[in-house]
mmCIF file of C-alpha atoms in Angstrom:
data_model
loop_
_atom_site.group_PDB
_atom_site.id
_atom_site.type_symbol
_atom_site.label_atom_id
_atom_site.label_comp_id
_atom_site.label_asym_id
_atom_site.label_seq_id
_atom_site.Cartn_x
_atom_site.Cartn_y
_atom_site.Cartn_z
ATOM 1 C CA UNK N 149 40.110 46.860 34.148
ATOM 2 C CA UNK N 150 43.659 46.691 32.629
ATOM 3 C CA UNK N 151 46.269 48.631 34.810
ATOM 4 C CA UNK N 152 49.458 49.043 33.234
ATOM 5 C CA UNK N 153 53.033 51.197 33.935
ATOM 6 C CA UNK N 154 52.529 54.048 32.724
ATOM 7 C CA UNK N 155 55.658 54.079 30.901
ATOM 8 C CA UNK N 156 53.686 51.040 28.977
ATOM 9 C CA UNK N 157 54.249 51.766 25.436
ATOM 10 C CA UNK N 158 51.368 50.421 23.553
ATOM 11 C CA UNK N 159 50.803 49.316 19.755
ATOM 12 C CA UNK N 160 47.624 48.615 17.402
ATOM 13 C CA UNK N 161 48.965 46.122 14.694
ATOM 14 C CA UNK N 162 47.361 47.191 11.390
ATOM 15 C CA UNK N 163 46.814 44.068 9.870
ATOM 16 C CA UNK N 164 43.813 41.706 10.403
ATOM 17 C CA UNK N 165 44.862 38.950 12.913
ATOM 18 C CA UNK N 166 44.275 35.253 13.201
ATOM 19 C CA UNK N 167 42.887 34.668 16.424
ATOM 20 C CA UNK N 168 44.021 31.144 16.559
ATOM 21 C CA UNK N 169 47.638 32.626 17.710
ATOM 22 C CA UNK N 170 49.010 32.284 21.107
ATOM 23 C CA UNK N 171 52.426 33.297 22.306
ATOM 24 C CA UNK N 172 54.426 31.974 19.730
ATOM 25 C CA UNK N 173 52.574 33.242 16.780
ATOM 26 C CA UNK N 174 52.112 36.700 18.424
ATOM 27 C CA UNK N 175 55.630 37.181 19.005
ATOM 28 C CA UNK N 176 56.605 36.498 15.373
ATOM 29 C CA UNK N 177 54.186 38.874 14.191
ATOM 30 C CA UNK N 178 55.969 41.650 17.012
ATOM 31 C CA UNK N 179 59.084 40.623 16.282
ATOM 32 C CA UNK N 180 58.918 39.823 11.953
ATOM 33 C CA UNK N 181 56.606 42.713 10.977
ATOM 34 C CA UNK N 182 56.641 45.060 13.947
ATOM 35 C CA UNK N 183 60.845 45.112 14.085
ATOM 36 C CA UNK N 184 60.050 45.056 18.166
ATOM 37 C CA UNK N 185 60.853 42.445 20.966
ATOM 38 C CA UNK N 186 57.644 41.230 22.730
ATOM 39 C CA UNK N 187 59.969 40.931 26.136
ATOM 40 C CA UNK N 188 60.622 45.026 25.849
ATOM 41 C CA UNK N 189 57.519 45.952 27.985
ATOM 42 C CA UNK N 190 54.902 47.491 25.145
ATOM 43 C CA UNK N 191 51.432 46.268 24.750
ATOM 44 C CA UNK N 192 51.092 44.997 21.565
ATOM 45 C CA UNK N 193 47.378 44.738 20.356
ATOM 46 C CA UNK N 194 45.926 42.638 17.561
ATOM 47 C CA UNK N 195 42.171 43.231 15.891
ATOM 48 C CA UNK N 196 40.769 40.035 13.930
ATOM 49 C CA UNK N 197 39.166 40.903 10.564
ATOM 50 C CA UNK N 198 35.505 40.916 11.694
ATOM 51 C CA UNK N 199 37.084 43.357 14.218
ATOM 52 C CA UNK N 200 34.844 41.623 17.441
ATOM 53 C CA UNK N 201 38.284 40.208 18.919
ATOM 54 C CA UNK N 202 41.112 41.409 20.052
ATOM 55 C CA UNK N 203 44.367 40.279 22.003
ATOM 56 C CA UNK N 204 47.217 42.189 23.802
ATOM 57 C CA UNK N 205 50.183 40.430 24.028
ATOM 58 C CA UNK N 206 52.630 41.906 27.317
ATOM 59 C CA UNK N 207 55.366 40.996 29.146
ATOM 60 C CA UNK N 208 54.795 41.113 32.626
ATOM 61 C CA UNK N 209 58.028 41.238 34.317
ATOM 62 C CA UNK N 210 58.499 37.596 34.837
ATOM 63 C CA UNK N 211 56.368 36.138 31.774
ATOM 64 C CA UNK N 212 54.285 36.564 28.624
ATOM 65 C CA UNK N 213 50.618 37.991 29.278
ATOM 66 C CA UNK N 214 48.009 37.454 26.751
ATOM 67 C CA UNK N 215 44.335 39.559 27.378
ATOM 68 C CA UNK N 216 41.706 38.343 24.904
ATOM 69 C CA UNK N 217 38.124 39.999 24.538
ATOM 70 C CA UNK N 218 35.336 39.300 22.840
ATOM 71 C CA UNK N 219 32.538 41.219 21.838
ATOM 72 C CA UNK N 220 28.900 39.963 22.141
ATOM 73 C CA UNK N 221 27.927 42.561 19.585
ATOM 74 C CA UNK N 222 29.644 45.596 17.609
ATOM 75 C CA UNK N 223 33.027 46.032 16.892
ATOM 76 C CA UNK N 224 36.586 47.387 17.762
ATOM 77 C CA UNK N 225 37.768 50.370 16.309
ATOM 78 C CA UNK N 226 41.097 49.664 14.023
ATOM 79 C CA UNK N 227 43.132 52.648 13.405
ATOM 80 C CA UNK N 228 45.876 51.138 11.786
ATOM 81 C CA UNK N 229 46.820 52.039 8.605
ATOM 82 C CA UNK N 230 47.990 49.692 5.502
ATOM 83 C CA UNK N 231 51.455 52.251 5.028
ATOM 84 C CA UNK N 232 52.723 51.444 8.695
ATOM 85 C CA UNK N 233 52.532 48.050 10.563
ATOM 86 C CA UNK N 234 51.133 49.503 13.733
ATOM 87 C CA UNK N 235 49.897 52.758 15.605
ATOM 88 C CA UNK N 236 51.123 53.645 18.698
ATOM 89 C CA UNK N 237 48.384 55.127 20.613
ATOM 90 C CA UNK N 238 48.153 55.752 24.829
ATOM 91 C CA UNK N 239 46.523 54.518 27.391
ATOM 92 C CA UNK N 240 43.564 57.007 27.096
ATOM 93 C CA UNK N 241 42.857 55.715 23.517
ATOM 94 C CA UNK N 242 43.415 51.961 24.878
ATOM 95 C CA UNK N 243 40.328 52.916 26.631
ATOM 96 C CA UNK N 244 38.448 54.153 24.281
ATOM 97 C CA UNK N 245 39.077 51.192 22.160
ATOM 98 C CA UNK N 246 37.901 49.186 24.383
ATOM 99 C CA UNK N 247 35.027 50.598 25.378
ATOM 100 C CA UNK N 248 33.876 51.277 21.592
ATOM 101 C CA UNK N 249 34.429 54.848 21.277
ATOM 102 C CA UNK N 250 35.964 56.502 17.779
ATOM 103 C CA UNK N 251 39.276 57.552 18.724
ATOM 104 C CA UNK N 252 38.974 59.499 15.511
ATOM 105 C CA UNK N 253 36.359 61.375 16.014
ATOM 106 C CA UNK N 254 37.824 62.082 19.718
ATOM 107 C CA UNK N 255 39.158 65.510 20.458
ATOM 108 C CA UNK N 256 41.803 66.555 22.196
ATOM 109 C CA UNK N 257 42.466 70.019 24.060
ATOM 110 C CA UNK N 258 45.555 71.286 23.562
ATOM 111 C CA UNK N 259 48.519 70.039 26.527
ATOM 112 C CA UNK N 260 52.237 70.213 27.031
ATOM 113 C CA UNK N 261 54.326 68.010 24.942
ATOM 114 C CA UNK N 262 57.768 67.043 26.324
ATOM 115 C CA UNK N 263 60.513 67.670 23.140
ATOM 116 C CA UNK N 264 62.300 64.197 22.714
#
C-alpha cells in the first residue's frame, strides 16, 4: 500500500489520459491544464478512458515518482467533472478509488472542519 505525508495534497485529473505518458508528458498536463507544479508535493492522479488504468505522478523529495495500476477486470471510479480540470479528494477517497468503491455513493458522518 501507498503511504503518503499526510499533508499530501492529492488530485483526480478529469480528463481521459493517454497512458503512453511518462514524466514529461504528465508534468505538462499538471503544469498546462492543472495551473500546478508537479515538484510542489500533491499526488496528481490520471484515469485512462476505459478507466482500467491509472497513474499518480509525485514528487518524492529528491525525484519524480510515477505509481501505475492496472486492473485485471472492472474499473476505476472517475469523479472528475468536465467544468473543473481536477478534484481534489483525500487520502480516504484515494482508497476507495483504489480499491473500487463509489466515493459517491460513500457517506460521511459529520466531523470538525478547520476554517481556512
Amino acid at each position: 500500500m501507498l503511504t503518503l505525508p499526510t499533508t499530501t495534497r492529492i488530485f483526480l485529473y478529469s480528463k481521459p489520459t493517454d497512458m503512453r505518458k511518462s514524466f514529461c508528458g504528465l508534468n505538462g498536463i499538471v503544469r498546462s491544464e492543472l495551473g500546478r507544479e508537479p515538484n510542489d508535493g500533491s499526488l496528481f492522479l490520471f484515469i485512462n478512458r476505459r478507466a482500467d488504468r491509472l497513474k499518480a505522478l509525485w514528487w518524492d523529495d529528491d525525484g519524480m515518482v510515477i505509481f501505475y495500476k492496472r486492473l485485471e477486470s472492472g474499473t476505476f471510479e472517475n469523479t472528475g467533472t468536465t467544468d473543473r480540470p481536477a478534484v481534489k479528494i483525500d487520502s480516504a477517497e484515494l482508497a476507495m478509488l483504489l480499491k473500487g468503491i463509489d466515493i459517491r455513493s460513500a457517506r460521511r458522518r459529520k466531523r470538525f472542519q478547520k476554517r481556512i
